[in-house]
GROMACS .gro file of C-alpha atoms in nm:
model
  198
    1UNK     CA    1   4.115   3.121   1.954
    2UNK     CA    2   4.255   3.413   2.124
    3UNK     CA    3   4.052   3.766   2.093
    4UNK     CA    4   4.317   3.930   1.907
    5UNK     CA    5   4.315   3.641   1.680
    6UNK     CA    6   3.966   3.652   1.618
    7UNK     CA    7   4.029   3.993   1.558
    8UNK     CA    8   4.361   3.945   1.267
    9UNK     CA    9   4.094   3.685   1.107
   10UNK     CA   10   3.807   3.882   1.078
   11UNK     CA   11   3.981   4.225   0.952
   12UNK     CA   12   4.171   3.991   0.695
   13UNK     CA   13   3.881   3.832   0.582
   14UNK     CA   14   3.650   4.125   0.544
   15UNK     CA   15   3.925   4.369   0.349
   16UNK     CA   16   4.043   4.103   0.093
   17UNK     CA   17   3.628   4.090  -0.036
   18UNK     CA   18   3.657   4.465  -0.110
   19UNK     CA   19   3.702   4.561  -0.426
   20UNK     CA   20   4.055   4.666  -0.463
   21UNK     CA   21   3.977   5.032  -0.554
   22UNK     CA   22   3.801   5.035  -0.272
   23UNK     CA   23   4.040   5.005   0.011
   24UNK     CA   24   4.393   5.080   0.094
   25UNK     CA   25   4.646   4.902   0.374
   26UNK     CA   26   4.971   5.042   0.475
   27UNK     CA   27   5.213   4.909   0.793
   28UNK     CA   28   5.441   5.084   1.055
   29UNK     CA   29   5.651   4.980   1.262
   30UNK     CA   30   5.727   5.186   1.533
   31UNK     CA   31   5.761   5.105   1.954
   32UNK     CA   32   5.519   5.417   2.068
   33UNK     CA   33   5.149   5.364   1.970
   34UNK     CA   34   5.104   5.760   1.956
   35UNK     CA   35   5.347   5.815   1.647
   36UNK     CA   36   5.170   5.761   1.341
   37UNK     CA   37   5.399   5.819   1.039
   38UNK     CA   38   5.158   5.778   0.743
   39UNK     CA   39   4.841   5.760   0.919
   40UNK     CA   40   4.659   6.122   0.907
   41UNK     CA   41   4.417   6.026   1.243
   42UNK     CA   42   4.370   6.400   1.291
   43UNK     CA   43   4.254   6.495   0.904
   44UNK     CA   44   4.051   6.160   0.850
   45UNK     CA   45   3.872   6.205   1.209
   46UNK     CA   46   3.835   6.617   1.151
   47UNK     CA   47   3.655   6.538   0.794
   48UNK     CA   48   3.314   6.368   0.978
   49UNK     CA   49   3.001   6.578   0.932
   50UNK     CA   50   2.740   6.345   1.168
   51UNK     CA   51   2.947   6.093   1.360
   52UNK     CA   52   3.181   5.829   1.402
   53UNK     CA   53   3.167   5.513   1.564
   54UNK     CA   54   3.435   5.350   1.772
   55UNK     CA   55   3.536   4.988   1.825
   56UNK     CA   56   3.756   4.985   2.112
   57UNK     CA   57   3.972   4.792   2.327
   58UNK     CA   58   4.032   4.991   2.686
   59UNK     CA   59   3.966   5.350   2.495
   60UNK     CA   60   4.359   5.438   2.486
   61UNK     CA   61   4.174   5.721   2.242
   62UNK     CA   62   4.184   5.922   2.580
   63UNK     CA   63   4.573   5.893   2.587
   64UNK     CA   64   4.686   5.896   2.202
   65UNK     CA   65   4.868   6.172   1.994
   66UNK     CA   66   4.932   6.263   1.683
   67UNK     CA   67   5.299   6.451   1.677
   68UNK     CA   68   5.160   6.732   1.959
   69UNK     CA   69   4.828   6.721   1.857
   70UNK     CA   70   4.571   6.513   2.155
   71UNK     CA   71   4.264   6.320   1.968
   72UNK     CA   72   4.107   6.378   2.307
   73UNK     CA   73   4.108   6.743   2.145
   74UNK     CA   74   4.033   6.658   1.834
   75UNK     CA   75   3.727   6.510   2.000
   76UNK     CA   76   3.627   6.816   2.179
   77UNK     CA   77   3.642   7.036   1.844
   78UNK     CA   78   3.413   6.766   1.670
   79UNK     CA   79   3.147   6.762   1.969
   80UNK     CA   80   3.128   7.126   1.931
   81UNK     CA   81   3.071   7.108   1.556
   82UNK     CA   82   2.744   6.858   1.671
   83UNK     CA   83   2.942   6.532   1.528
   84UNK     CA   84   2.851   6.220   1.727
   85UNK     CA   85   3.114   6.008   1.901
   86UNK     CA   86   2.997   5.671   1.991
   87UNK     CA   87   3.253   5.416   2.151
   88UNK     CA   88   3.193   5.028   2.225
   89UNK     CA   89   3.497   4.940   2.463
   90UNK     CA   90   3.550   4.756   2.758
   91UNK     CA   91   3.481   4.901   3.072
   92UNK     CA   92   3.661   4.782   3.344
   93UNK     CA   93   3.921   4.864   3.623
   94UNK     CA   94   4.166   4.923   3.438
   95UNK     CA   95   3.998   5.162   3.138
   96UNK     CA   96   3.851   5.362   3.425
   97UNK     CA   97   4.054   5.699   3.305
   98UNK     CA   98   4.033   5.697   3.013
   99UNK     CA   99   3.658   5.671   3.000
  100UNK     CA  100   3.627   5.934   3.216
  101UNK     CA  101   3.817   6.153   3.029
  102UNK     CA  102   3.612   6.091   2.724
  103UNK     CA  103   3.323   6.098   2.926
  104UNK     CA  104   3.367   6.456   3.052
  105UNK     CA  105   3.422   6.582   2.692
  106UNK     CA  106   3.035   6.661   2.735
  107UNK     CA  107   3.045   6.864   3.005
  108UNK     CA  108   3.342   7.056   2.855
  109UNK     CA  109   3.150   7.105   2.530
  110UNK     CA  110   2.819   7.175   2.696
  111UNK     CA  111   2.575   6.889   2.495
  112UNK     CA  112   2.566   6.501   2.517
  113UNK     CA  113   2.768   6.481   2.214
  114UNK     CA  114   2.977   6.157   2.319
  115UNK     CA  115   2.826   5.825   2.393
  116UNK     CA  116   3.042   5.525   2.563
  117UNK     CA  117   2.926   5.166   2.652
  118UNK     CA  118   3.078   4.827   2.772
  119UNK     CA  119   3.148   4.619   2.520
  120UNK     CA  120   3.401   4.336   2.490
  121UNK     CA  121   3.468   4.279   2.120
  122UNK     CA  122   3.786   4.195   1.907
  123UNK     CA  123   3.785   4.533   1.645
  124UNK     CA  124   3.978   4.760   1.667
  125UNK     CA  125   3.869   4.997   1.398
  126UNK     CA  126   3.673   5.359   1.350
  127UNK     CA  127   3.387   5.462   1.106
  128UNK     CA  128   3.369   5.850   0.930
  129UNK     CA  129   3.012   5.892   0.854
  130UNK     CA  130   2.952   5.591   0.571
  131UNK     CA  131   3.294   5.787   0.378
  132UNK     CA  132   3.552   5.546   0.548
  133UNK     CA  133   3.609   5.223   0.801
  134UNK     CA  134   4.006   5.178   0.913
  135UNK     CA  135   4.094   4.873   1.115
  136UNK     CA  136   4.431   4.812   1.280
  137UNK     CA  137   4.569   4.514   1.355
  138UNK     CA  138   4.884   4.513   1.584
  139UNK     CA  139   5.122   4.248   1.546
  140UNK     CA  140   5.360   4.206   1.846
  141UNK     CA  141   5.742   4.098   1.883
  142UNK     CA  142   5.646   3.895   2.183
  143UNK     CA  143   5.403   3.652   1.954
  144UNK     CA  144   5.674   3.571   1.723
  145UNK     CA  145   6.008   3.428   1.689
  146UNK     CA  146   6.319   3.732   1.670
  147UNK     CA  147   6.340   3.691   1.331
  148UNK     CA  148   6.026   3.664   1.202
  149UNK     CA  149   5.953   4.008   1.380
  150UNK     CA  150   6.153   4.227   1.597
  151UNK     CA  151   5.951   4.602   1.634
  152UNK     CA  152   5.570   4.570   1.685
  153UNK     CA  153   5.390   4.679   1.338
  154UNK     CA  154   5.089   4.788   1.315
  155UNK     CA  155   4.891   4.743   1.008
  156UNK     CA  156   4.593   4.975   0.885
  157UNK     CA  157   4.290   4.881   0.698
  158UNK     CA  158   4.094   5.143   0.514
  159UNK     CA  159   3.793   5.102   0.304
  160UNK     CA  160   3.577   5.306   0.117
  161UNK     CA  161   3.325   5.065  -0.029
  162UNK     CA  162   2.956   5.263   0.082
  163UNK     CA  163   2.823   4.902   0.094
  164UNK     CA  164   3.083   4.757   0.320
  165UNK     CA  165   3.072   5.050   0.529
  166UNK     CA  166   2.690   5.016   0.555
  167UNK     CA  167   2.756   4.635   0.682
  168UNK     CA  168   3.004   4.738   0.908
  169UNK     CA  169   2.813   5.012   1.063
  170UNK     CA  170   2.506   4.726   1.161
  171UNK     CA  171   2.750   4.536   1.306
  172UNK     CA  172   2.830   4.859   1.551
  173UNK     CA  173   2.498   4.896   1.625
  174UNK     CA  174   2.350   4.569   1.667
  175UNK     CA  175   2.620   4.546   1.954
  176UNK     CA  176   2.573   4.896   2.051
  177UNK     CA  177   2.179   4.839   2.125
  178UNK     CA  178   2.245   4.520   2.391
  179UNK     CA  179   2.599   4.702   2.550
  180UNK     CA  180   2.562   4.870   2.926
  181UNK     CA  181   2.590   5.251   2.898
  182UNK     CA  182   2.977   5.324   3.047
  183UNK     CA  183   2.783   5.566   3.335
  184UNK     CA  184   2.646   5.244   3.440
  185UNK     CA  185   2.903   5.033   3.482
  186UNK     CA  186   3.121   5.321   3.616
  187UNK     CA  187   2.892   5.318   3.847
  188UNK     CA  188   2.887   4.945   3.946
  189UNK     CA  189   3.280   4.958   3.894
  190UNK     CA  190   3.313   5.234   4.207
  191UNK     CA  191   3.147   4.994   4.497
  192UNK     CA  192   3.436   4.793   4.442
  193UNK     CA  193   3.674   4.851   4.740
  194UNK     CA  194   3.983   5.042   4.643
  195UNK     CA  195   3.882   5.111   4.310
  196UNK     CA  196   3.979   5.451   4.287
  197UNK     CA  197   4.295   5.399   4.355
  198UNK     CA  198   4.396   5.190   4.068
   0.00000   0.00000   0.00000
């Protein structure tokens, strides 16, 4: 199976076991990954008091937007209030920028505040503290007959089950503990030749 079907599974599976009071789903459809009509990404990241944890595919975070508003900045305000930002996301050639970006948000802020490490996994999905886990899951035009689908959707799952939360976090950090520190394999990443100008 594909990684982003690995991925549809395994948020399907794990939000249908929550108890329905528990969790909420809604869809958009929309071409442009940084306009999110009914998801609040600025008021549900702003309300963490000790950190959130990032699953991550090529950490696009660097690069999204909420109407004007940058998360990169939304970032910057929550290292400065001491909340921890910890990403899992691949590192490679071609998420260079954008985990350099996030990277510098501690010398911007003053204090190690932001922590990023190379991880290949198939969630896509954020943790507030152990108040609230989203997932999305991005369905795509290209995967599906015209008309079955013609706009790419994207479907958010939110739960707010303390002991699903609690799972979910383990999961982060059991992968966290084994992944390679991004510095690291920035590092590695730069003695390949022409790297820098990708």
């Amino acid at each position: 199976l594909s990684l982003r079907r690995q991925r549809q599974m395994c948020i399907r599976d794990r939000y249908q076991c929550v108890d329905e009071k528990k969790r909420n789903a809604f869809l958009e459809q929309q071409e442009d990954e940084n306009v999110n009509a009914n998801q609040n990404i600025v008021g549900v990241l702003r309300e963490a008091q000790e950190e959130i944890l990032f699953f991550s595919g090529n950490l696009s975070w660097a690069n999204l937007k909420q109407g004007k508003k940058r998360i990169i900045d939304v970032f910057k305000e929550l290292a400065k209030r001491d909340v921890t930002l910890k990403f899992l996301t691949r590192v490679d050639i071609t998420s260079i920028k954008n985990v350099e970006k996030i990277l510098a948000l501690n010398k911007t802020v003053g204090k190690e505040r932001i922590f990023v490490r190379h991880c290949e996994q198939p969630l896509r999905a954020f943790i507030v503290d152990d108040k609230l886990a989203q997932f999305k899951e991005i369905k795509d035009p290209k995967d599906y007959e015209k008309e079955e689908l013609n706009k790419k959707t994207y479907i958010f799952y939110e739960i707010y089950d303390k002991k699903w939360i609690e799972w979910l976090r383990k999961v982060f950090y059991r992968l966290y503990r084994s992944a390679i520190p991004a510095e690291d394999r920035l590092k590695n990443l730069k003695t390949i030749q022409n790297v820098v100008s990708v």
